[in-house]
């Protein structure tokens, strides 16, 4: 039977062997004879004037195969390389603008930007377009989400992140300098601001985890210091040098510059003495904590921050699509869900500084209250 398991266009029931079926002489739509007689015309009669012709509906398996083939073709096309005619840089074939010189390398780019080499206004339009969409077509899909949706979610000059998302969609790591340097502040100071970037981009769970790691490391460091006699000798010597210098500076005719120089020299000796006399546990923790603060956390942030952001962006956009996909303010909803949070970034920076100060002076506080 030709129409076996095909739904009737009127009642929707699947045709089975023995059904009395009639087909429309105009468009070929099959339907139960009783349905035809009940309604007096073809189910698709309103479409006859448009030239509509009925075709056998595709099965879910056929649809999946076609979607897979289309996705494979799009991916293969996106990974083909084309050379920029202006600077010779290599670019993906689906890019509108060169990633190196930002000149148009695709006909659609020229159509959007006019003649950028001759018209400064059009050139600015082209660069604005590149900064927003990273050189890609706004309607291009990345994991079933358009470049335009990602750009709205990121906000601001989103082109850089759009490009990273496309790299991530090809199962490659995309380095994140902003996240690296936020954590890499520890390279030049004792304070790590690693959580700041994550809170700024609304990755609050990762930011909280980062804060917990910093707090735990600070607590361990404080505990190590409390248990080391050399630490207390160092702190007593520091206190002694400070008060001695303060007394000398208050004397009439005191040479403050010389006093400060002497104090600096004596502090250097005290630090060296502490380094020589501290326990092996303190030395080991010093090496471990320095490595984690200055290298491990910044490098991990640089490598994986974009991946976390890409995953969150996809989840948030699909969530908004489920709720407001047909709404006229759909893009505005995406923009509100994404974007950045300056207050959260500021609060996290303050939290990082407080954690540092707390752990620096926790042993002294414990000593002052008589716990150690």
mmCIF file of C-alpha atoms in Angstrom:
data_model
loop_
_atom_site.group_PDB
_atom_site.id
_atom_site.type_symbol
_atom_site.label_atom_id
_atom_site.label_comp_id
_atom_site.label_asym_id
_atom_site.label_seq_id
_atom_site.Cartn_x
_atom_site.Cartn_y
_atom_site.Cartn_z
ATOM 1 C CA UNK A 1 0.000 0.000 0.000
ATOM 2 C CA UNK A 2 1.516 3.292 -1.130
ATOM 3 C CA UNK A 3 0.172 5.397 1.744
ATOM 4 C CA UNK A 4 0.796 2.906 4.572
ATOM 5 C CA UNK A 5 1.615 4.728 7.844
ATOM 6 C CA UNK A 6 1.056 8.121 6.166
ATOM 7 C CA UNK A 7 -1.240 10.427 8.206
ATOM 8 C CA UNK A 8 -4.577 11.555 6.809
ATOM 9 C CA UNK A 9 -4.428 15.300 6.185
ATOM 10 C CA UNK A 10 -7.822 15.737 7.884
ATOM 11 C CA UNK A 11 -7.991 13.472 10.936
ATOM 12 C CA UNK A 12 -4.264 12.792 11.320
ATOM 13 C CA UNK A 13 -4.711 9.017 11.747
ATOM 14 C CA UNK A 14 -2.163 6.799 9.982
ATOM 15 C CA UNK A 15 -3.440 4.866 6.976
ATOM 16 C CA UNK A 16 -3.503 1.080 7.394
ATOM 17 C CA UNK A 17 -4.249 -1.817 5.077
ATOM 18 C CA UNK A 18 -7.900 -1.830 4.055
ATOM 19 C CA UNK A 19 -8.521 1.927 4.469
ATOM 20 C CA UNK A 20 -10.723 3.536 1.804
ATOM 21 C CA UNK A 21 -8.464 6.343 0.553
ATOM 22 C CA UNK A 22 -9.052 9.018 -2.057
ATOM 23 C CA UNK A 23 -6.466 11.431 -3.465
ATOM 24 C CA UNK A 24 -7.092 15.001 -4.521
ATOM 25 C CA UNK A 25 -7.018 15.314 -8.335
ATOM 26 C CA UNK A 26 -5.429 18.793 -8.009
ATOM 27 C CA UNK A 27 -2.588 18.370 -5.484
ATOM 28 C CA UNK A 28 -2.513 14.614 -4.836
ATOM 29 C CA UNK A 29 -3.194 14.803 -1.088
ATOM 30 C CA UNK A 30 -4.431 11.427 0.291
ATOM 31 C CA UNK A 31 -7.290 11.354 2.822
ATOM 32 C CA UNK A 32 -9.986 9.010 4.076
ATOM 33 C CA UNK A 33 -13.025 8.918 1.814
ATOM 34 C CA UNK A 34 -15.205 9.577 4.843
ATOM 35 C CA UNK A 35 -13.099 12.654 5.744
ATOM 36 C CA UNK A 36 -13.404 13.953 2.184
ATOM 37 C CA UNK A 37 -17.151 13.418 2.160
ATOM 38 C CA UNK A 38 -17.531 15.018 5.598
ATOM 39 C CA UNK A 39 -15.747 18.235 4.594
ATOM 40 C CA UNK A 40 -16.687 18.236 0.944
ATOM 41 C CA UNK A 41 -13.213 19.161 -0.346
ATOM 42 C CA UNK A 42 -9.484 18.465 -0.124
ATOM 43 C CA UNK A 43 -7.773 19.250 3.197
ATOM 44 C CA UNK A 44 -5.258 21.410 1.297
ATOM 45 C CA UNK A 45 -7.813 23.179 -0.903
ATOM 46 C CA UNK A 46 -6.728 26.668 0.360
ATOM 47 C CA UNK A 47 -3.250 25.963 -1.050
ATOM 48 C CA UNK A 48 -4.319 24.975 -4.542
ATOM 49 C CA UNK A 49 -3.976 28.507 -5.901
ATOM 50 C CA UNK A 50 -0.325 28.564 -4.825
ATOM 51 C CA UNK A 51 0.556 25.521 -6.904
ATOM 52 C CA UNK A 52 0.869 23.254 -3.857
ATOM 53 C CA UNK A 53 1.683 19.607 -4.562
ATOM 54 C CA UNK A 54 1.572 16.934 -1.850
ATOM 55 C CA UNK A 55 4.704 14.875 -1.157
ATOM 56 C CA UNK A 56 5.143 11.845 1.069
ATOM 57 C CA UNK A 57 6.168 13.078 4.561
ATOM 58 C CA UNK A 58 9.735 12.261 5.540
ATOM 59 C CA UNK A 59 10.362 9.898 8.431
ATOM 60 C CA UNK A 60 12.301 11.026 11.485
ATOM 61 C CA UNK A 61 15.202 8.849 10.370
ATOM 62 C CA UNK A 62 15.271 10.543 6.950
ATOM 63 C CA UNK A 63 15.135 13.991 8.582
ATOM 64 C CA UNK A 64 18.041 13.143 10.883
ATOM 65 C CA UNK A 65 20.103 11.861 7.963
ATOM 66 C CA UNK A 66 19.470 15.059 5.993
ATOM 67 C CA UNK A 67 20.271 17.270 8.998
ATOM 68 C CA UNK A 68 23.481 15.311 9.596
ATOM 69 C CA UNK A 69 24.476 15.698 5.940
ATOM 70 C CA UNK A 70 23.791 19.457 6.038
ATOM 71 C CA UNK A 71 25.775 19.856 9.271
ATOM 72 C CA UNK A 72 28.664 17.886 7.800
ATOM 73 C CA UNK A 73 28.681 20.037 4.664
ATOM 74 C CA UNK A 74 28.566 23.244 6.708
ATOM 75 C CA UNK A 75 31.443 22.065 8.898
ATOM 76 C CA UNK A 76 33.531 21.004 5.894
ATOM 77 C CA UNK A 77 32.871 24.362 4.235
ATOM 78 C CA UNK A 78 33.724 26.288 7.407
ATOM 79 C CA UNK A 79 37.068 24.501 7.718
ATOM 80 C CA UNK A 80 38.165 25.183 4.143
ATOM 81 C CA UNK A 81 40.863 27.814 3.943
ATOM 82 C CA UNK A 82 40.751 30.896 1.743
ATOM 83 C CA UNK A 83 43.499 33.475 1.252
ATOM 84 C CA UNK A 84 42.885 37.169 1.872
ATOM 85 C CA UNK A 85 43.487 39.117 -1.383
ATOM 86 C CA UNK A 86 44.698 42.157 0.595
ATOM 87 C CA UNK A 87 47.274 40.754 3.040
ATOM 88 C CA UNK A 88 47.534 37.072 2.103
ATOM 89 C CA UNK A 89 46.461 35.779 5.540
ATOM 90 C CA UNK A 90 44.729 32.401 5.740
ATOM 91 C CA UNK A 91 41.045 32.467 6.793
ATOM 92 C CA UNK A 92 38.155 30.061 7.075
ATOM 93 C CA UNK A 93 35.987 30.084 3.955
ATOM 94 C CA UNK A 94 32.879 31.129 5.885
ATOM 95 C CA UNK A 95 34.440 34.320 7.230
ATOM 96 C CA UNK A 96 33.225 37.623 5.817
ATOM 97 C CA UNK A 97 36.320 39.617 6.814
ATOM 98 C CA UNK A 98 39.995 38.777 7.092
ATOM 99 C CA UNK A 99 41.005 38.003 10.683
ATOM 100 C CA UNK A 100 44.348 39.778 10.151
ATOM 101 C CA UNK A 101 43.636 42.994 8.213
ATOM 102 C CA UNK A 102 39.805 42.974 8.587
ATOM 103 C CA UNK A 103 39.280 43.705 4.887
ATOM 104 C CA UNK A 104 36.272 42.034 3.169
ATOM 105 C CA UNK A 105 37.065 38.607 1.685
ATOM 106 C CA UNK A 106 33.516 37.473 0.897
ATOM 107 C CA UNK A 107 30.875 38.971 -1.442
ATOM 108 C CA UNK A 108 28.410 39.267 1.444
ATOM 109 C CA UNK A 109 30.939 41.352 3.357
ATOM 110 C CA UNK A 110 31.284 43.806 0.482
ATOM 111 C CA UNK A 111 27.523 44.041 0.243
ATOM 112 C CA UNK A 112 27.294 44.923 3.936
ATOM 113 C CA UNK A 113 30.184 47.347 4.012
ATOM 114 C CA UNK A 114 30.137 48.966 0.581
ATOM 115 C CA UNK A 115 33.606 49.956 -0.695
ATOM 116 C CA UNK A 116 35.677 50.148 2.494
ATOM 117 C CA UNK A 117 38.952 51.036 0.768
ATOM 118 C CA UNK A 118 37.429 54.246 -0.644
ATOM 119 C CA UNK A 119 34.732 55.273 1.822
ATOM 120 C CA UNK A 120 35.805 55.946 5.431
ATOM 121 C CA UNK A 121 32.234 55.788 6.699
ATOM 122 C CA UNK A 122 31.754 52.388 5.115
ATOM 123 C CA UNK A 123 35.154 51.306 6.422
ATOM 124 C CA UNK A 124 34.034 52.139 9.958
ATOM 125 C CA UNK A 125 30.842 50.141 9.338
ATOM 126 C CA UNK A 126 32.964 47.195 8.266
ATOM 127 C CA UNK A 127 35.162 47.361 11.367
ATOM 128 C CA UNK A 128 32.131 47.716 13.610
ATOM 129 C CA UNK A 129 30.649 44.650 11.976
ATOM 130 C CA UNK A 130 33.893 42.746 12.545
ATOM 131 C CA UNK A 131 34.092 43.808 16.185
ATOM 132 C CA UNK A 132 30.541 42.580 16.728
ATOM 133 C CA UNK A 133 30.475 39.301 14.789
ATOM 134 C CA UNK A 134 34.169 38.414 14.610
ATOM 135 C CA UNK A 135 34.185 38.423 10.813
ATOM 136 C CA UNK A 136 31.452 35.799 10.443
ATOM 137 C CA UNK A 137 27.970 35.927 8.961
ATOM 138 C CA UNK A 138 25.515 36.870 11.776
ATOM 139 C CA UNK A 139 23.108 34.136 10.613
ATOM 140 C CA UNK A 140 25.707 31.376 10.629
ATOM 141 C CA UNK A 141 24.958 28.592 13.101
ATOM 142 C CA UNK A 142 27.372 27.445 15.796
ATOM 143 C CA UNK A 143 25.934 24.423 17.627
ATOM 144 C CA UNK A 144 22.409 25.367 16.448
ATOM 145 C CA UNK A 145 22.815 28.939 17.738
ATOM 146 C CA UNK A 146 23.420 31.860 15.404
ATOM 147 C CA UNK A 147 26.453 34.125 15.568
ATOM 148 C CA UNK A 148 24.060 37.027 16.149
ATOM 149 C CA UNK A 149 22.601 35.332 19.243
ATOM 150 C CA UNK A 150 26.089 34.782 20.671
ATOM 151 C CA UNK A 151 27.002 38.404 19.929
ATOM 152 C CA UNK A 152 23.892 39.676 21.724
ATOM 153 C CA UNK A 153 24.672 37.442 24.694
ATOM 154 C CA UNK A 154 28.303 38.553 25.034
ATOM 155 C CA UNK A 155 27.529 42.243 24.429
ATOM 156 C CA UNK A 156 29.980 45.072 23.712
ATOM 157 C CA UNK A 157 32.824 44.215 21.346
ATOM 158 C CA UNK A 158 31.742 40.597 21.138
ATOM 159 C CA UNK A 159 33.684 39.636 18.003
ATOM 160 C CA UNK A 160 36.652 38.214 19.901
ATOM 161 C CA UNK A 161 34.504 35.851 21.928
ATOM 162 C CA UNK A 162 32.442 34.862 18.885
ATOM 163 C CA UNK A 163 35.659 33.787 17.160
ATOM 164 C CA UNK A 164 36.710 31.834 20.264
ATOM 165 C CA UNK A 165 33.321 30.127 20.421
ATOM 166 C CA UNK A 166 33.703 29.005 16.811
ATOM 167 C CA UNK A 167 37.163 27.653 17.626
ATOM 168 C CA UNK A 168 35.723 25.822 20.642
ATOM 169 C CA UNK A 169 32.943 24.345 18.465
ATOM 170 C CA UNK A 170 35.705 22.682 16.424
ATOM 171 C CA UNK A 171 36.938 20.941 19.586
ATOM 172 C CA UNK A 172 39.971 23.187 20.006
ATOM 173 C CA UNK A 173 41.139 25.189 22.994
ATOM 174 C CA UNK A 174 40.821 28.961 22.807
ATOM 175 C CA UNK A 175 43.231 30.913 25.035
ATOM 176 C CA UNK A 176 41.694 33.659 27.179
ATOM 177 C CA UNK A 177 44.139 36.464 28.037
ATOM 178 C CA UNK A 178 41.654 38.378 30.203
ATOM 179 C CA UNK A 179 41.067 35.413 32.527
ATOM 180 C CA UNK A 180 44.799 34.602 32.536
ATOM 181 C CA UNK A 181 45.909 38.068 33.614
ATOM 182 C CA UNK A 182 43.173 38.366 36.244
ATOM 183 C CA UNK A 183 44.629 35.317 37.959
ATOM 184 C CA UNK A 184 48.168 36.226 36.848
ATOM 185 C CA UNK A 185 48.242 39.349 39.028
ATOM 186 C CA UNK A 186 49.765 36.961 41.570
ATOM 187 C CA UNK A 187 52.888 36.898 39.368
ATOM 188 C CA UNK A 188 53.726 40.439 40.492
ATOM 189 C CA UNK A 189 51.889 40.592 43.814
ATOM 190 C CA UNK A 190 50.692 38.324 46.596
ATOM 191 C CA UNK A 191 47.034 38.817 45.695
ATOM 192 C CA UNK A 192 45.205 36.722 43.093
ATOM 193 C CA UNK A 193 42.217 38.335 41.374
ATOM 194 C CA UNK A 194 41.356 35.201 39.418
ATOM 195 C CA UNK A 195 37.657 35.111 40.389
ATOM 196 C CA UNK A 196 37.075 38.650 39.075
ATOM 197 C CA UNK A 197 36.826 37.687 35.391
ATOM 198 C CA UNK A 198 34.402 34.852 36.137
ATOM 199 C CA UNK A 199 32.088 37.069 38.184
ATOM 200 C CA UNK A 200 32.379 39.800 35.526
ATOM 201 C CA UNK A 201 31.100 37.351 32.899
ATOM 202 C CA UNK A 202 28.406 36.005 35.292
ATOM 203 C CA UNK A 203 30.110 32.635 35.741
ATOM 204 C CA UNK A 204 29.258 32.860 39.423
ATOM 205 C CA UNK A 205 29.634 29.165 40.285
ATOM 206 C CA UNK A 206 33.188 29.062 38.929
ATOM 207 C CA UNK A 207 33.940 32.377 40.663
ATOM 208 C CA UNK A 208 32.725 31.057 44.024
ATOM 209 C CA UNK A 209 34.797 27.905 43.564
ATOM 210 C CA UNK A 210 37.837 30.087 42.816
ATOM 211 C CA UNK A 211 37.242 32.121 45.989
ATOM 212 C CA UNK A 212 36.967 28.918 48.023
ATOM 213 C CA UNK A 213 40.299 27.714 46.625
ATOM 214 C CA UNK A 214 41.969 30.999 47.574
ATOM 215 C CA UNK A 215 40.436 30.890 51.063
ATOM 216 C CA UNK A 216 41.500 27.262 51.583
ATOM 217 C CA UNK A 217 45.057 27.999 50.449
ATOM 218 C CA UNK A 218 45.222 31.034 52.724
ATOM 219 C CA UNK A 219 43.950 29.005 55.676
ATOM 220 C CA UNK A 220 46.527 26.276 55.070
ATOM 221 C CA UNK A 221 49.273 28.904 54.813
ATOM 222 C CA UNK A 222 48.170 30.489 58.102
ATOM 223 C CA UNK A 223 48.128 27.082 59.807
ATOM 224 C CA UNK A 224 51.646 26.320 58.550
ATOM 225 C CA UNK A 225 52.934 29.649 59.907
ATOM 226 C CA UNK A 226 51.279 29.156 63.284
ATOM 227 C CA UNK A 227 53.021 25.790 63.715
ATOM 228 C CA UNK A 228 56.497 27.116 62.800
ATOM 229 C CA UNK A 229 58.583 28.660 65.672
ATOM 230 C CA UNK A 230 60.772 30.448 63.109
ATOM 231 C CA UNK A 231 57.740 32.401 61.954
ATOM 232 C CA UNK A 232 57.111 33.794 65.421
ATOM 233 C CA UNK A 233 60.804 34.694 65.786
ATOM 234 C CA UNK A 234 60.559 36.528 62.476
ATOM 235 C CA UNK A 235 57.397 38.375 63.537
ATOM 236 C CA UNK A 236 58.956 39.371 66.905
ATOM 237 C CA UNK A 237 62.076 40.623 65.135
ATOM 238 C CA UNK A 238 59.931 42.610 62.672
ATOM 239 C CA UNK A 239 57.991 44.185 65.525
ATOM 240 C CA UNK A 240 61.217 45.045 67.340
ATOM 241 C CA UNK A 241 62.770 46.706 64.281
ATOM 242 C CA UNK A 242 59.615 48.708 63.638
ATOM 243 C CA UNK A 243 59.334 50.124 67.138
ATOM 244 C CA UNK A 244 63.092 50.804 67.393
ATOM 245 C CA UNK A 245 62.960 52.758 64.121
ATOM 246 C CA UNK A 246 59.885 54.654 65.330
ATOM 247 C CA UNK A 247 61.643 55.672 68.577
ATOM 248 C CA UNK A 248 64.767 56.801 66.716
ATOM 249 C CA UNK A 249 62.694 58.811 64.206
ATOM 250 C CA UNK A 250 61.039 60.740 67.043
ATOM 251 C CA UNK A 251 64.362 61.955 68.489
ATOM 252 C CA UNK A 252 65.486 65.516 67.803
ATOM 253 C CA UNK A 253 67.703 65.863 64.750
ATOM 254 C CA UNK A 254 67.082 62.282 63.648
ATOM 255 C CA UNK A 255 68.134 61.362 60.119
ATOM 256 C CA UNK A 256 64.899 59.735 58.950
ATOM 257 C CA UNK A 257 66.353 58.626 55.621
ATOM 258 C CA UNK A 258 69.235 56.838 57.335
ATOM 259 C CA UNK A 259 66.854 55.243 59.835
ATOM 260 C CA UNK A 260 64.683 53.899 56.998
ATOM 261 C CA UNK A 261 67.740 52.575 55.153
ATOM 262 C CA UNK A 262 68.929 50.796 58.298
ATOM 263 C CA UNK A 263 65.479 49.333 58.896
ATOM 264 C CA UNK A 264 65.313 48.048 55.311
ATOM 265 C CA UNK A 265 68.728 46.404 55.646
ATOM 266 C CA UNK A 266 67.803 44.809 58.961
ATOM 267 C CA UNK A 267 64.499 43.558 57.553
ATOM 268 C CA UNK A 268 66.340 41.905 54.688
ATOM 269 C CA UNK A 269 68.550 40.111 57.212
ATOM 270 C CA UNK A 270 65.464 39.051 59.186
ATOM 271 C CA UNK A 271 63.799 37.645 56.064
ATOM 272 C CA UNK A 272 66.955 35.745 55.142
ATOM 273 C CA UNK A 273 67.244 34.352 58.664
ATOM 274 C CA UNK A 274 63.613 33.241 58.578
ATOM 275 C CA UNK A 275 64.135 31.525 55.200
ATOM 276 C CA UNK A 276 67.148 29.650 56.624
ATOM 277 C CA UNK A 277 65.506 28.615 59.914
ATOM 278 C CA UNK A 278 61.904 27.887 58.884
ATOM 279 C CA UNK A 279 60.720 24.290 58.894
ATOM 280 C CA UNK A 280 60.735 22.027 55.850
ATOM 281 C CA UNK A 281 56.935 22.068 55.882
ATOM 282 C CA UNK A 282 56.968 25.875 55.602
ATOM 283 C CA UNK A 283 59.499 25.757 52.762
ATOM 284 C CA UNK A 284 57.533 23.100 50.906
ATOM 285 C CA UNK A 285 54.261 25.013 51.292
ATOM 286 C CA UNK A 286 55.965 28.204 50.108
ATOM 287 C CA UNK A 287 57.018 26.479 46.872
ATOM 288 C CA UNK A 288 53.638 24.814 46.380
ATOM 289 C CA UNK A 289 51.546 27.923 47.060
ATOM 290 C CA UNK A 290 53.768 30.093 44.851
ATOM 291 C CA UNK A 291 53.424 27.609 42.015
ATOM 292 C CA UNK A 292 49.647 27.396 42.377
ATOM 293 C CA UNK A 293 49.087 31.152 42.761
ATOM 294 C CA UNK A 294 51.524 32.296 40.093
ATOM 295 C CA UNK A 295 51.345 29.557 37.473
ATOM 296 C CA UNK A 296 48.736 26.808 37.900
ATOM 297 C CA UNK A 297 45.644 28.977 38.487
ATOM 298 C CA UNK A 298 46.488 31.568 35.777
ATOM 299 C CA UNK A 299 47.296 28.899 33.175
ATOM 300 C CA UNK A 300 44.175 26.860 33.950
ATOM 301 C CA UNK A 301 42.108 30.047 33.730
ATOM 302 C CA UNK A 302 43.635 30.966 30.377
ATOM 303 C CA UNK A 303 43.006 27.525 28.907
ATOM 304 C CA UNK A 304 39.529 26.723 30.219
ATOM 305 C CA UNK A 305 37.752 30.046 30.937
ATOM 306 C CA UNK A 306 36.439 30.382 27.375
ATOM 307 C CA UNK A 307 35.185 26.786 27.444
ATOM 308 C CA UNK A 308 33.173 27.447 30.598
ATOM 309 C CA UNK A 309 31.860 30.683 29.086
ATOM 310 C CA UNK A 310 30.916 28.989 25.809
ATOM 311 C CA UNK A 311 29.032 26.245 27.655
ATOM 312 C CA UNK A 312 27.168 28.778 29.804
ATOM 313 C CA UNK A 313 26.320 30.931 26.778
ATOM 314 C CA UNK A 314 24.818 27.951 24.941
ATOM 315 C CA UNK A 315 22.805 26.881 27.982
ATOM 316 C CA UNK A 316 21.493 30.377 28.692
ATOM 317 C CA UNK A 317 20.567 31.083 25.054
ATOM 318 C CA UNK A 318 18.720 27.772 24.676
ATOM 319 C CA UNK A 319 16.924 28.439 27.967
ATOM 320 C CA UNK A 320 15.792 31.872 26.755
ATOM 321 C CA UNK A 321 14.792 30.371 23.411
ATOM 322 C CA UNK A 322 12.554 27.820 25.145
ATOM 323 C CA UNK A 323 10.790 30.586 27.072
ATOM 324 C CA UNK A 324 10.770 33.516 24.655
ATOM 325 C CA UNK A 325 11.678 32.050 21.261
ATOM 326 C CA UNK A 326 8.605 33.501 19.562
ATOM 327 C CA UNK A 327 8.666 36.789 21.483
ATOM 328 C CA UNK A 328 9.505 40.033 19.599
ATOM 329 C CA UNK A 329 11.949 40.970 22.383
ATOM 330 C CA UNK A 330 13.782 37.628 22.148
ATOM 331 C CA UNK A 331 17.169 39.197 21.391
ATOM 332 C CA UNK A 332 16.723 41.687 24.223
ATOM 333 C CA UNK A 333 16.050 38.792 26.583
ATOM 334 C CA UNK A 334 19.306 37.147 25.479
ATOM 335 C CA UNK A 335 21.150 40.411 26.043
ATOM 336 C CA UNK A 336 19.747 40.686 29.570
ATOM 337 C CA UNK A 337 20.660 37.083 30.366
ATOM 338 C CA UNK A 338 24.226 37.584 29.184
ATOM 339 C CA UNK A 339 26.356 40.708 29.250
ATOM 340 C CA UNK A 340 28.602 41.542 32.180
ATOM 341 C CA UNK A 341 28.220 42.351 35.873
ATOM 342 C CA UNK A 342 30.506 45.136 37.071
ATOM 343 C CA UNK A 343 29.157 45.095 40.666
ATOM 344 C CA UNK A 344 29.880 41.355 40.978
ATOM 345 C CA UNK A 345 33.414 41.903 39.652
ATOM 346 C CA UNK A 346 34.074 44.716 42.158
ATOM 347 C CA UNK A 347 32.686 42.708 45.075
ATOM 348 C CA UNK A 348 34.802 39.685 44.114
ATOM 349 C CA UNK A 349 37.938 41.875 43.901
ATOM 350 C CA UNK A 350 37.239 43.199 47.398
ATOM 351 C CA UNK A 351 36.668 39.613 48.588
ATOM 352 C CA UNK A 352 40.053 38.556 47.158
ATOM 353 C CA UNK A 353 41.810 41.391 48.994
ATOM 354 C CA UNK A 354 39.983 40.608 52.257
ATOM 355 C CA UNK A 355 40.930 36.933 51.994
ATOM 356 C CA UNK A 356 44.558 37.933 51.496
ATOM 357 C CA UNK A 357 44.551 40.333 54.458
ATOM 358 C CA UNK A 358 42.716 37.882 56.692
ATOM 359 C CA UNK A 359 45.149 35.072 56.037
ATOM 360 C CA UNK A 360 48.172 37.373 56.348
ATOM 361 C CA UNK A 361 47.185 38.532 59.817
ATOM 362 C CA UNK A 362 45.219 35.502 61.044
ATOM 363 C CA UNK A 363 48.203 34.071 62.993
ATOM 364 C CA UNK A 364 48.695 37.405 64.753
ATOM 365 C CA UNK A 365 45.009 37.610 65.597
ATOM 366 C CA UNK A 366 45.047 34.075 67.001
ATOM 367 C CA UNK A 367 48.107 34.960 69.080
ATOM 368 C CA UNK A 368 46.514 38.168 70.338
ATOM 369 C CA UNK A 369 43.448 36.368 71.629
ATOM 370 C CA UNK A 370 45.556 33.650 73.224
ATOM 371 C CA UNK A 371 44.641 30.734 70.980
ATOM 372 C CA UNK A 372 48.296 30.128 69.962
#
